[in-house]
Coordinates of C-alpha atoms in Angstrom, one line a residue:
Chain A
X796 CA 0.0 0.0 0.0
X797 CA 1.2 3.5 -0.8
X798 CA 2.0 5.4 2.4
X799 CA -0.5 8.1 1.5
X800 CA -3.3 5.4 1.4
X801 CA -3.0 4.6 5.1
X802 CA -6.4 5.2 6.8
X803 CA -4.8 7.6 9.4
X804 CA -3.2 9.7 6.6
X805 CA -6.4 9.8 4.6
X806 CA -8.4 11.0 7.6
X807 CA -5.6 13.4 8.5
X808 CA -5.8 14.9 5.0
X809 CA -9.6 15.4 5.5
X810 CA -9.1 17.2 8.8
X811 CA -6.4 19.4 7.1
X812 CA -8.9 20.2 4.3
X813 CA -11.5 21.3 6.8
X814 CA -8.9 23.5 8.5
X815 CA -7.4 25.0 5.4
X816 CA -10.5 25.9 3.4
X817 CA -11.4 28.9 5.6
X818 CA -7.9 30.3 5.2
X819 CA -8.0 30.4 1.4
X820 CA -11.6 31.0 0.5
X821 CA -13.6 34.1 1.3
X822 CA -16.9 32.5 0.4
X823 CA -18.2 30.3 3.2
X824 CA -20.9 29.0 0.9
X825 CA -18.3 27.8 -1.6
X826 CA -16.3 26.1 1.1
X827 CA -19.4 24.4 2.5
X828 CA -20.4 23.3 -1.0
X829 CA -16.9 21.7 -1.4
X830 CA -17.3 19.7 1.8
X831 CA -20.8 18.5 0.9
X832 CA -19.8 17.4 -2.6
X833 CA -16.6 15.9 -1.1
X834 CA -18.7 13.4 0.9
X835 CA -21.1 12.8 -1.9
X836 CA -18.2 12.1 -4.3
X837 CA -16.5 9.8 -1.8
X838 CA -19.7 7.8 -1.7
X839 CA -19.7 7.6 -5.5
X840 CA -16.1 6.4 -5.2
X841 CA -17.1 3.6 -2.9
X842 CA -19.1 2.3 -5.9
X843 CA -16.6 3.1 -8.7
X844 CA -13.3 2.7 -7.1
X845 CA -14.0 0.0 -4.5
X846 CA -16.8 -2.1 -6.1
X847 CA -16.1 -1.3 -9.8
X848 CA -19.7 0.0 -10.4
X849 CA -19.9 3.1 -12.5
X850 CA -23.1 4.6 -11.4
X851 CA -24.7 7.4 -13.5
X852 CA -27.5 7.7 -11.0
X853 CA -26.0 9.3 -7.9
X854 CA -28.1 12.4 -8.6
X855 CA -31.2 10.4 -7.7
X856 CA -30.0 10.0 -4.1
X857 CA -28.8 13.5 -3.9
X858 CA -32.1 14.8 -5.1
X859 CA -34.0 12.5 -2.8
X860 CA -32.1 13.9 0.2
X861 CA -32.7 17.4 -1.0
X862 CA -36.4 16.9 -1.3
X863 CA -36.7 15.0 2.0
X864 CA -35.0 17.9 3.7
X865 CA -37.1 20.5 1.8
X866 CA -40.4 18.8 2.6
X867 CA -39.7 18.1 6.2
X868 CA -38.3 21.5 7.0
X869 CA -40.7 23.7 5.1
X870 CA -43.9 21.9 5.8
X871 CA -43.5 20.0 9.1
X872 CA -40.7 21.7 11.0
X873 CA -39.0 18.4 11.8
X874 CA -35.8 18.7 13.9
X875 CA -32.7 18.8 11.7
X876 CA -30.9 15.8 13.1
X877 CA -34.0 13.7 12.5
X878 CA -34.2 15.1 8.9
X879 CA -30.6 14.2 8.2
X880 CA -31.1 10.7 9.6
X881 CA -34.4 10.3 7.7
X882 CA -32.8 11.5 4.4
X883 CA -30.0 8.9 4.8
X884 CA -32.4 6.1 5.5
X885 CA -34.6 7.1 2.5
X886 CA -31.5 7.4 0.4
X887 CA -30.4 3.9 1.4
X888 CA -33.9 2.5 0.7
X889 CA -34.1 4.0 -2.8
X890 CA -30.5 3.1 -3.6
X891 CA -31.3 -0.5 -2.6
X892 CA -34.1 -0.5 -5.1
X893 CA -32.1 1.2 -7.9
X894 CA -29.1 -1.0 -7.2
X895 CA -31.2 -4.2 -7.1
X896 CA -32.7 -3.4 -10.5
X897 CA -29.5 -2.1 -12.1
X898 CA -27.1 -4.9 -11.1
X899 CA -29.4 -7.3 -12.9
X900 CA -27.4 -6.2 -16.0
X901 CA -23.6 -5.9 -16.1
X902 CA -21.0 -3.7 -17.8
X903 CA -22.3 -1.0 -20.1
X904 CA -25.9 -2.1 -19.6
X905 CA -25.5 -1.4 -15.9
X906 CA -24.2 2.1 -16.7
X907 CA -27.1 2.8 -19.1
X908 CA -29.6 1.5 -16.6
X909 CA -28.4 3.8 -13.9
X910 CA -28.6 6.8 -16.3
X911 CA -32.1 5.8 -17.3
X912 CA -33.1 5.5 -13.7
X913 CA -31.8 9.0 -13.1
X914 CA -34.2 10.2 -15.8
X915 CA -37.0 8.2 -14.2
X916 CA -36.6 10.0 -10.9
X917 CA -36.1 13.3 -12.6
X918 CA -39.4 13.0 -14.4
X919 CA -41.1 11.8 -11.2
X920 CA -40.0 14.9 -9.4
X921 CA -41.1 17.0 -12.4
X922 CA -44.5 15.3 -12.7
X923 CA -45.5 15.3 -9.1
X924 CA -45.0 19.0 -8.7
X925 CA -47.5 19.1 -5.8
X926 CA -44.9 17.4 -3.6
X927 CA -41.7 18.7 -5.1
X928 CA -42.6 22.1 -6.3
X929 CA -41.7 21.1 -9.9
X930 CA -39.6 23.6 -11.8
X931 CA -39.7 26.1 -8.9
X932 CA -38.5 23.7 -6.3
X933 CA -39.3 24.1 -2.6
X934 CA -38.3 27.6 -1.4
X935 CA -37.4 28.8 2.1
X936 CA -35.5 25.8 3.5
X937 CA -34.1 27.0 6.8
X938 CA -30.6 26.5 8.1
X939 CA -30.3 24.4 11.3
X940 CA -30.0 25.9 14.7
X941 CA -27.7 24.6 17.5
X942 CA -28.6 25.1 21.2
X943 CA -30.9 28.0 20.3
X944 CA -28.4 29.8 18.1
X945 CA -29.3 29.9 14.4
X946 CA -26.5 28.9 12.1
X947 CA -27.4 31.5 9.4
X948 CA -23.9 32.9 8.9
X949 CA -22.1 30.9 6.1
X950 CA -19.1 30.1 8.2
X951 CA -21.1 28.9 11.2
X952 CA -23.0 26.5 8.9
X953 CA -19.6 25.5 7.5
X954 CA -18.6 24.3 10.9
X955 CA -21.8 22.3 11.2
X956 CA -21.2 20.7 7.8
X957 CA -17.5 20.2 8.5
X958 CA -18.3 18.0 11.6
X959 CA -20.8 16.0 9.5
X960 CA -18.2 15.7 6.7
X961 CA -15.5 14.4 9.1
X962 CA -17.8 11.9 10.6
X963 CA -19.0 10.6 7.2
X964 CA -15.4 10.5 5.9
X965 CA -14.3 8.5 8.9
X966 CA -17.2 6.0 8.4
X967 CA -16.3 5.6 4.7
X968 CA -12.6 5.0 5.6
X969 CA -13.7 2.4 8.1
X970 CA -16.0 0.8 5.6
X971 CA -13.3 0.5 3.0
X972 CA -10.8 -0.9 5.6
X973 CA -13.3 -3.5 6.9
X974 CA -13.7 -7.1 5.7
X975 CA -16.8 -5.8 3.9
X976 CA -14.6 -3.2 2.0
X977 CA -12.0 -5.8 1.2
X978 CA -14.7 -8.1 -0.2
X979 CA -15.9 -5.2 -2.4
X980 CA -12.4 -4.9 -3.8
X981 CA -12.4 -8.7 -4.4
X982 CA -15.6 -8.4 -6.3
X983 CA -14.2 -5.5 -8.4
X984 CA -11.1 -7.5 -9.2
X985 CA -12.7 -10.8 -10.1
X986 CA -16.4 -11.2 -9.5
X987 CA -16.5 -14.8 -10.7
X988 CA -13.9 -15.8 -8.3
X989 CA -15.4 -13.9 -5.4
X990 CA -18.7 -15.7 -6.1
X991 CA -17.0 -19.0 -6.4
X992 CA -15.4 -18.6 -2.9
X993 CA -18.9 -18.3 -1.7
X994 CA -19.5 -14.5 -1.3
X995 CA -23.0 -13.4 -2.2
X996 CA -21.7 -10.8 -4.6
X997 CA -25.0 -9.4 -5.6
X998 CA -25.9 -8.7 -1.9
X999 CA -22.5 -7.0 -1.4
X1000 CA -23.1 -4.8 -4.4
X1001 CA -26.6 -3.8 -3.2
X1002 CA -25.2 -3.1 0.3
X1003 CA -22.5 -0.9 -1.3
X1004 CA -25.3 0.9 -3.2
X1005 CA -27.2 1.4 0.1
X1006 CA -24.3 2.9 1.9
X1007 CA -23.5 5.2 -1.1
X1008 CA -27.1 6.2 -1.4
X1009 CA -27.4 7.0 2.3
X1010 CA -24.3 9.3 2.3
X1011 CA -25.4 10.9 -1.0
X1012 CA -28.9 11.7 0.3
X1013 CA -27.4 13.0 3.6
X1014 CA -25.3 15.4 1.4
X1015 CA -28.3 16.3 -0.6
X1016 CA -30.1 17.3 2.6
X1017 CA -27.2 19.4 3.8
X1018 CA -27.1 21.1 0.3
X1019 CA -30.8 22.1 0.5
X1020 CA -30.1 23.8 3.8
X1021 CA -27.0 25.5 2.4
X1022 CA -28.8 27.1 -0.6
X1023 CA -32.1 27.5 1.1
X1024 CA -34.0 25.8 -1.7
X1025 CA -34.7 22.2 -2.8
X1026 CA -34.3 22.7 -6.6
X1027 CA -35.3 20.4 -9.4
X1028 CA -31.8 20.6 -10.7
X1029 CA -30.5 18.6 -7.8
X1030 CA -32.2 15.5 -9.2
X1031 CA -31.3 16.2 -12.8
X1032 CA -29.1 14.1 -15.1
X1033 CA -26.6 17.0 -14.8
X1034 CA -26.1 16.3 -11.0
X1035 CA -25.4 12.7 -11.6
X1036 CA -22.9 13.6 -14.3
X1037 CA -21.3 16.1 -12.1
X1038 CA -20.8 13.7 -9.2
X1039 CA -19.3 11.1 -11.6
X1040 CA -17.0 13.6 -13.2
X1041 CA -15.7 14.8 -9.9
X1042 CA -15.0 11.2 -8.9
X1043 CA -13.0 10.3 -12.0
X1044 CA -11.1 13.6 -12.0
X1045 CA -10.2 13.1 -8.3
X1046 CA -9.1 9.6 -9.0
X1047 CA -10.9 6.5 -7.8
X1048 CA -8.0 4.7 -6.0
X1049 CA -8.4 6.6 -2.7
X1050 CA -11.2 8.3 -0.8
X1051 CA -9.3 11.5 -0.4
X1052 CA -9.0 11.7 -4.1
X1053 CA -12.7 12.3 -4.1
X1054 CA -12.2 15.4 -1.9
X1055 CA -9.6 16.6 -4.3
X1056 CA -12.0 16.0 -7.2
X1057 CA -14.9 17.9 -5.6
X1058 CA -12.6 20.8 -4.6
X1059 CA -10.9 21.0 -8.0
X1060 CA -14.2 21.0 -9.9
X1061 CA -16.0 23.5 -7.7
X1062 CA -13.1 25.9 -7.6
X1063 CA -12.6 25.7 -11.3
X1064 CA -16.4 26.2 -11.9
X1065 CA -16.4 29.2 -9.6
X1066 CA -13.4 30.8 -11.3
X1067 CA -14.4 30.0 -14.9
X1068 CA -18.1 30.6 -14.8
X1069 CA -17.4 34.2 -13.6
X1070 CA -15.3 34.8 -16.6
X1071 CA -17.2 32.9 -19.3
X1072 CA -20.7 31.5 -19.2
X1073 CA -19.8 28.8 -21.7
X1074 CA -17.0 27.4 -19.5
X1075 CA -18.5 23.8 -19.8
X1076 CA -16.8 23.7 -23.1
X1077 CA -13.4 23.9 -21.3
X1078 CA -14.6 21.3 -18.8
X1079 CA -15.3 19.0 -21.7
X1080 CA -11.7 19.4 -22.9
X1081 CA -10.4 18.8 -19.4
X1082 CA -12.3 15.5 -19.3
X1083 CA -10.7 14.4 -22.5
X1084 CA -7.3 15.4 -21.2
X1085 CA -7.8 13.5 -17.9
X1086 CA -8.6 10.4 -19.9
X1087 CA -5.6 10.7 -22.1
X1088 CA -2.9 11.9 -19.6
X1089 CA -4.1 11.6 -16.0
X1090 CA -5.9 8.3 -15.8
X1091 CA -5.3 7.9 -12.0
X1092 CA -6.8 11.3 -11.5
X1093 CA -5.5 14.1 -9.3
X1094 CA -4.8 11.5 -6.5
X1095 CA -2.4 9.7 -8.9
X1096 CA -0.6 13.0 -9.5
X1097 CA -0.3 13.6 -5.7
X1098 CA 1.1 10.1 -5.3
X1099 CA 3.7 10.7 -8.0
X1100 CA 4.7 14.0 -6.5
X1101 CA 5.1 12.4 -3.1
X1102 CA 7.2 9.6 -4.5
X1103 CA 9.4 12.1 -6.4
X1104 CA 10.0 14.4 -3.5
X1105 CA 9.9 12.3 -0.3
X1106 CA 10.7 8.7 -1.3
X1107 CA 14.4 8.1 -2.1
X1108 CA 14.1 4.4 -2.9
X1109 CA 12.7 3.5 -6.4
X1110 CA 9.0 2.8 -6.4
X1111 CA 8.3 -1.0 -6.6
X1112 CA 6.3 -0.7 -9.8
X1113 CA 9.4 0.5 -11.8
X1114 CA 12.2 -2.0 -11.9
X1115 CA 15.7 -0.6 -11.6
X1116 CA 17.5 0.0 -14.9
X1117 CA 19.9 -2.7 -16.0
X1118 CA 23.3 -1.9 -17.5
Chain B
X224 CA -59.8 8.4 -33.2
X225 CA -57.5 10.3 -30.9
X226 CA -55.8 7.0 -30.1
X227 CA -55.2 6.2 -33.8
X228 CA -53.7 9.7 -34.1
X229 CA -51.4 9.1 -31.2
X230 CA -50.4 5.6 -32.3
X231 CA -49.3 7.1 -35.6
X232 CA -47.4 9.8 -33.8
X233 CA -45.9 7.1 -31.7
X234 CA -44.8 5.1 -34.7
X235 CA -43.1 8.1 -36.2
X236 CA -41.4 8.9 -32.9
X237 CA -40.5 5.3 -32.4
X238 CA -38.8 5.1 -35.8
X239 CA -36.6 8.0 -34.8
X240 CA -35.7 6.3 -31.5
X241 CA -34.9 3.2 -33.6
X242 CA -32.5 5.2 -35.8
X243 CA -30.8 6.5 -32.7
X244 CA -30.6 3.1 -31.1
X245 CA -29.3 1.4 -34.2
X246 CA -26.5 4.0 -34.5
X247 CA -25.5 3.4 -30.9
X248 CA -25.7 -0.3 -31.3
X249 CA -23.6 -0.5 -34.5
X250 CA -20.9 1.6 -32.8
X251 CA -21.0 -0.6 -29.7
X252 CA -21.0 -3.8 -31.7
X253 CA -17.8 -3.0 -33.6
X254 CA -15.9 -0.8 -31.1
X255 CA -17.2 -2.2 -27.8
X256 CA -17.6 1.4 -26.9
X257 CA -20.6 3.2 -25.5
X258 CA -20.9 6.5 -27.1
X259 CA -22.2 9.0 -24.6
X260 CA -21.9 11.7 -27.3
X261 CA -24.6 10.1 -29.3
X262 CA -27.2 12.5 -28.1
X263 CA -24.9 15.4 -29.0
X264 CA -24.7 14.1 -32.6
X265 CA -28.5 14.1 -32.7
X266 CA -28.5 17.6 -31.4
X267 CA -26.0 18.7 -34.0
X268 CA -28.0 17.1 -36.8
X269 CA -31.1 19.0 -35.7
X270 CA -29.3 22.3 -35.4
X271 CA -27.5 22.0 -38.8
X272 CA -30.9 21.4 -40.4
X273 CA -32.2 24.4 -38.6
X274 CA -29.3 26.5 -39.7
X275 CA -29.3 25.3 -43.4
X276 CA -33.0 25.9 -43.8
X277 CA -32.6 29.4 -42.2
X278 CA -30.0 30.1 -44.9
X279 CA -32.5 29.3 -47.5
X280 CA -31.7 25.7 -48.4
X281 CA -34.7 23.5 -48.9
X282 CA -35.2 20.8 -46.2
X283 CA -34.6 18.2 -48.9
X284 CA -31.0 19.5 -49.3
X285 CA -30.5 20.4 -45.6
X286 CA -31.4 16.9 -44.3
X287 CA -28.8 14.9 -46.2
X288 CA -26.2 17.7 -45.8
X289 CA -26.7 17.8 -42.0
X290 CA -26.4 14.0 -41.9
X291 CA -23.2 14.0 -43.9
X292 CA -21.6 16.8 -41.9
X293 CA -22.4 15.0 -38.6
X294 CA -21.0 11.8 -40.0
X295 CA -17.8 13.6 -41.2
X296 CA -17.3 15.4 -37.9
X297 CA -17.8 12.1 -36.0
X298 CA -15.3 10.3 -38.3
X299 CA -12.7 13.0 -37.8
X300 CA -13.2 12.8 -34.0
X301 CA -12.7 9.0 -34.1
X302 CA -9.6 9.2 -36.3
X303 CA -8.0 12.0 -34.2
X304 CA -9.0 11.1 -30.7
X305 CA -11.2 8.1 -30.0
X306 CA -8.9 5.4 -31.4
X307 CA -6.3 6.3 -28.8
X308 CA -8.6 5.3 -25.9
X309 CA -10.1 2.0 -27.0
X310 CA -7.7 0.0 -24.9
X311 CA -8.6 1.9 -21.7
X312 CA -11.3 0.7 -19.3
X313 CA -14.8 1.8 -20.2
X314 CA -14.8 4.5 -17.5
X315 CA -12.5 6.5 -19.8
X316 CA -14.7 5.9 -22.8
X317 CA -17.5 7.4 -20.9
X318 CA -15.4 10.3 -19.6
X319 CA -14.2 11.2 -23.1
X320 CA -17.6 10.9 -24.8
X321 CA -19.3 12.8 -21.9
X322 CA -16.6 15.5 -22.4
X323 CA -17.2 15.6 -26.2
X324 CA -21.0 15.9 -25.6
X325 CA -20.3 18.9 -23.4
X326 CA -18.1 20.5 -26.0
X327 CA -20.6 19.9 -28.8
X328 CA -23.5 21.2 -26.6
X329 CA -21.6 24.4 -25.6
X330 CA -20.5 25.0 -29.2
X331 CA -24.1 24.7 -30.3
X332 CA -25.1 27.3 -27.7
X333 CA -22.3 29.6 -28.8
X334 CA -23.2 29.3 -32.5
X335 CA -27.0 29.4 -32.2
X336 CA -27.8 30.8 -28.8
X337 CA -29.5 29.1 -25.8
X338 CA -33.1 29.6 -26.9
X339 CA -33.7 27.2 -29.7
X340 CA -36.0 27.6 -32.6
X341 CA -38.4 25.9 -35.0
X342 CA -37.9 24.4 -38.4
X343 CA -40.9 24.6 -40.8
X344 CA -42.2 21.4 -42.4
X345 CA -40.6 21.0 -45.8
X346 CA -42.3 22.4 -48.9
X347 CA -44.7 19.9 -50.4
X348 CA -45.5 18.4 -47.0
X349 CA -46.9 21.3 -45.2
X350 CA -50.5 20.3 -45.5
X351 CA -52.6 17.6 -43.9
X352 CA -53.9 14.3 -45.1
X353 CA -57.7 14.0 -44.7
X354 CA -59.4 10.6 -44.7
X355 CA -63.0 10.8 -43.6
X356 CA -62.9 12.7 -40.3
X357 CA -59.3 11.7 -39.7
X358 CA -56.7 14.5 -40.2
X359 CA -53.0 13.9 -40.1
X360 CA -50.0 16.2 -40.9
X361 CA -48.3 15.1 -44.1
X362 CA -44.8 15.5 -42.8
X363 CA -45.3 13.1 -39.9
X364 CA -46.7 10.6 -42.4
X365 CA -43.7 11.1 -44.5
X366 CA -41.3 10.4 -41.6
X367 CA -43.0 7.1 -40.9
X368 CA -42.7 6.1 -44.6
X369 CA -39.2 7.4 -45.0
X370 CA -37.8 5.8 -41.8
X371 CA -39.5 2.5 -42.7
X372 CA -37.7 2.5 -46.1
X373 CA -34.5 3.5 -44.3
X374 CA -35.0 0.7 -41.8
X375 CA -35.3 -1.8 -44.6
X376 CA -32.2 -0.4 -46.3
X377 CA -30.2 -0.6 -43.0
X378 CA -31.3 -4.2 -42.5
X379 CA -30.1 -5.1 -46.0
X380 CA -26.9 -3.1 -45.5
X381 CA -26.0 -4.8 -42.2
X382 CA -27.2 -8.4 -43.0
X383 CA -27.1 -8.7 -46.8
X384 CA -24.0 -6.9 -48.1
X385 CA -20.3 -7.5 -48.0
X386 CA -19.9 -4.2 -46.1
X387 CA -22.3 -5.5 -43.4
X388 CA -20.3 -8.7 -43.2
X389 CA -17.1 -6.8 -42.7
X390 CA -18.7 -4.8 -39.9
X391 CA -20.1 -7.9 -38.2
X392 CA -16.8 -9.7 -38.7
X393 CA -15.0 -6.8 -37.1
X394 CA -17.3 -7.0 -34.0
X395 CA -16.6 -10.8 -33.7
X396 CA -12.9 -10.6 -34.0
X397 CA -10.9 -7.5 -35.0
X398 CA -7.7 -9.4 -35.0
X399 CA -8.9 -12.0 -37.5
X400 CA -10.2 -9.2 -39.8
X401 CA -6.8 -7.6 -39.6
X402 CA -5.2 -10.9 -40.5
X403 CA -7.5 -11.2 -43.5
X404 CA -6.0 -7.9 -44.7
X405 CA -8.8 -5.5 -43.7
X406 CA -7.7 -2.1 -42.4
X407 CA -9.6 -2.3 -39.1
X408 CA -8.6 1.3 -38.1
X409 CA -10.3 2.6 -41.2
X410 CA -13.3 0.4 -40.7
X411 CA -13.6 1.7 -37.1
X412 CA -13.6 5.3 -38.3
X413 CA -16.2 4.7 -41.0
X414 CA -18.5 2.8 -38.7
X415 CA -18.3 5.5 -36.0
X416 CA -19.1 8.1 -38.6
X417 CA -21.9 5.9 -39.9
X418 CA -23.5 5.4 -36.5
X419 CA -23.2 9.0 -35.5
X420 CA -24.6 10.0 -38.9
X421 CA -27.7 7.9 -38.1
X422 CA -28.1 10.0 -34.9
X423 CA -27.6 13.2 -36.9
X424 CA -30.3 12.0 -39.4
X425 CA -32.7 11.3 -36.6
X426 CA -32.0 14.8 -35.3
X427 CA -32.6 16.3 -38.8
X428 CA -35.9 14.4 -39.2
X429 CA -37.0 15.4 -35.7
X430 CA -36.3 19.1 -36.2
X431 CA -39.5 20.0 -38.1
X432 CA -41.6 18.0 -35.6
X433 CA -40.2 19.2 -32.2
X434 CA -38.1 22.2 -33.1
X435 CA -34.5 22.6 -31.8
X436 CA -33.2 23.5 -28.3
X437 CA -29.7 22.9 -26.8
X438 CA -30.7 20.3 -24.3
X439 CA -32.5 17.9 -26.7
X440 CA -29.4 15.7 -26.9
X441 CA -29.5 14.5 -23.3
X442 CA -33.1 13.4 -23.6
X443 CA -32.4 11.6 -26.9
X444 CA -29.4 9.8 -25.3
X445 CA -31.3 8.5 -22.4
X446 CA -34.2 7.3 -24.6
X447 CA -31.7 5.6 -26.9
X448 CA -30.3 3.9 -23.7
X449 CA -33.8 2.7 -22.7
X450 CA -34.4 1.3 -26.2
X451 CA -31.1 -0.5 -26.2
X452 CA -31.6 -1.8 -22.6
X453 CA -35.0 -3.3 -23.3
X454 CA -34.2 -4.3 -26.9
X455 CA -30.7 -5.6 -26.5
X456 CA -27.5 -4.0 -27.9
X457 CA -26.5 -5.2 -31.3
X458 CA -30.0 -6.5 -32.0
X459 CA -31.6 -5.0 -35.1
X460 CA -35.0 -6.5 -34.4
X461 CA -34.8 -5.6 -30.7
X462 CA -34.0 -1.9 -31.5
X463 CA -37.0 -1.8 -33.9
X464 CA -39.5 -3.4 -31.5
X465 CA -38.3 -1.5 -28.4
X466 CA -38.1 1.8 -30.3
X467 CA -41.7 1.5 -31.6
X468 CA -42.9 0.4 -28.2
X469 CA -41.3 3.3 -26.4
X470 CA -42.6 5.8 -29.1
X471 CA -46.1 4.4 -28.9
X472 CA -46.2 4.3 -25.1
X473 CA -45.0 7.9 -24.9
X474 CA -47.5 9.2 -27.5
X475 CA -50.5 7.4 -26.2
X476 CA -49.7 8.5 -22.7
X477 CA -49.6 12.1 -23.9
X478 CA -53.4 11.8 -24.3
X479 CA -54.0 9.8 -21.1
X480 CA -51.7 11.6 -18.7
X481 CA -49.8 14.5 -20.4
X482 CA -47.5 15.4 -17.5
X483 CA -46.5 11.8 -16.9
X484 CA -45.9 10.7 -20.6
X485 CA -42.1 10.7 -20.4
X486 CA -42.1 9.3 -16.9
X487 CA -44.0 6.3 -18.3
X488 CA -41.2 5.4 -20.6
X489 CA -38.8 5.0 -17.7
X490 CA -41.4 3.3 -15.5
X491 CA -42.0 0.9 -18.3
X492 CA -38.3 0.2 -18.6
X493 CA -38.0 -0.5 -14.9
X494 CA -40.9 -2.9 -15.2
X495 CA -39.3 -4.8 -18.1
X496 CA -36.0 -5.0 -16.2
X497 CA -37.7 -6.2 -13.0
X498 CA -39.6 -8.9 -14.8
X499 CA -37.3 -9.7 -17.7
X500 CA -33.7 -8.8 -16.7
X501 CA -32.4 -9.8 -20.1
X502 CA -34.7 -7.5 -22.0
X503 CA -37.6 -8.2 -24.3
X504 CA -35.9 -10.5 -26.7
X505 CA -33.7 -12.1 -24.1
X506 CA -30.4 -11.7 -25.9
X507 CA -27.1 -10.2 -24.7

């Protein structure tokens, strides 16, 4: 294992991120958004990097969490911790359903199914506008309060999200280090063999989906409270695409790569969209470049830099030159 | 009567879905490559038709021109870029084609603006057909006839000609085709252009019916996926049956439950996958 992949180092980097973001960013909203997407992207990575499932449907769970928070907070004044827990449970339930149906097909069919399901849930939200607010979304989602104090200022809500982020990240690190996580890797590497040993591989995949869906919906709920709206766009195809793009750009070989992916994308989007409304054109080119030149993502780049600067001995993948 | 009207609409729509799905399927069959930019080629075909008719070309000239331009652009993209990534895992195929789709969509917005527009029905087909108390637009009737002829031609091309045999041979075993002296690189380029051209043609034909707008590509891509998932990738008959089914369901539901018409497509797909995981025809 690469030294940077050690669980303690991964978690340490996450803590560092939480501490460093306020020093560099003036916008508390942007910093909070980065943390929310960081956990959502890490959940996508649990599927892509650890289980080998490329899900084009993560926006479903994000949107479900967003609407759950929107409905509970604007109509029924449910306490926020309950809303977050409820979103996660609902996200897990829907992810179980979507996962159960999607893994009936493999490879590219699986990917196409997850994309089609993301359309299904989008049109559901669009059609049942009495519940979801349709195109307008649900307006006036309040921020949480803690011990009587409202967390309305961006940076105080940042702190709230940061605690959630670190807890979720720690859980995901533990999941990937557990026997369960190792089994997921075995399924990714060779599903036939994992099944032959006696692992119920389909059950494991569905469980991975459930965990991923729970975390994603949790993030969706936090996002609704951040922007004060539960918008239709959170359940759109575009959100699913966004989460997947962040995951691949960050690199799917480590959970912290996902934090890098989310941060890189959102900072780039923030900088470019202010300059040029058609910046997605540049993003398209970045995606092509990542596929051609940076297949292990930003995390791969970090690993290579670390090896070049800090490790004197030749890395084991490259044999020493013979004379 | 309204149902007959909607079923005819559905057949027209379904044949366009069929064209999209066959294009996707041909590309996948030969290149083992899911083209997420397929919807973007459909978008481009529609906008080129819009542009050319705005410039005063007749629809009859604009449609084939748009198709050929899309095919040419796609072939160039394959030759310059895509062939470099075939060996990578399919994550990167998806990443690159998603990237291409974004580039094409943004270029369309830069060139023609974000609002979209409409394309008039071509001259000679602007009227309606009247049979008793049944009235139907001529252009829609034309698309049904035209795509039916096209479907026949495609079947003959893929199953009955030497060209089709080469394409099918290439999808069975590229290395054997190379050993037999075929230039598989050039075949790949041609097939990618051909498949994307079919998407462009579907866009050109759809333009007078539904108009053009920059986000029509995403919807087309996901419908093509639904058709391919329930019909089976690489299956000509499957694409035809599933395409028509999806088109008819969508059109009939427009009458029964207008807001939920597109939702029904995806619910139908979920039902098919839950009961018949291998799709309608049980292949793949």
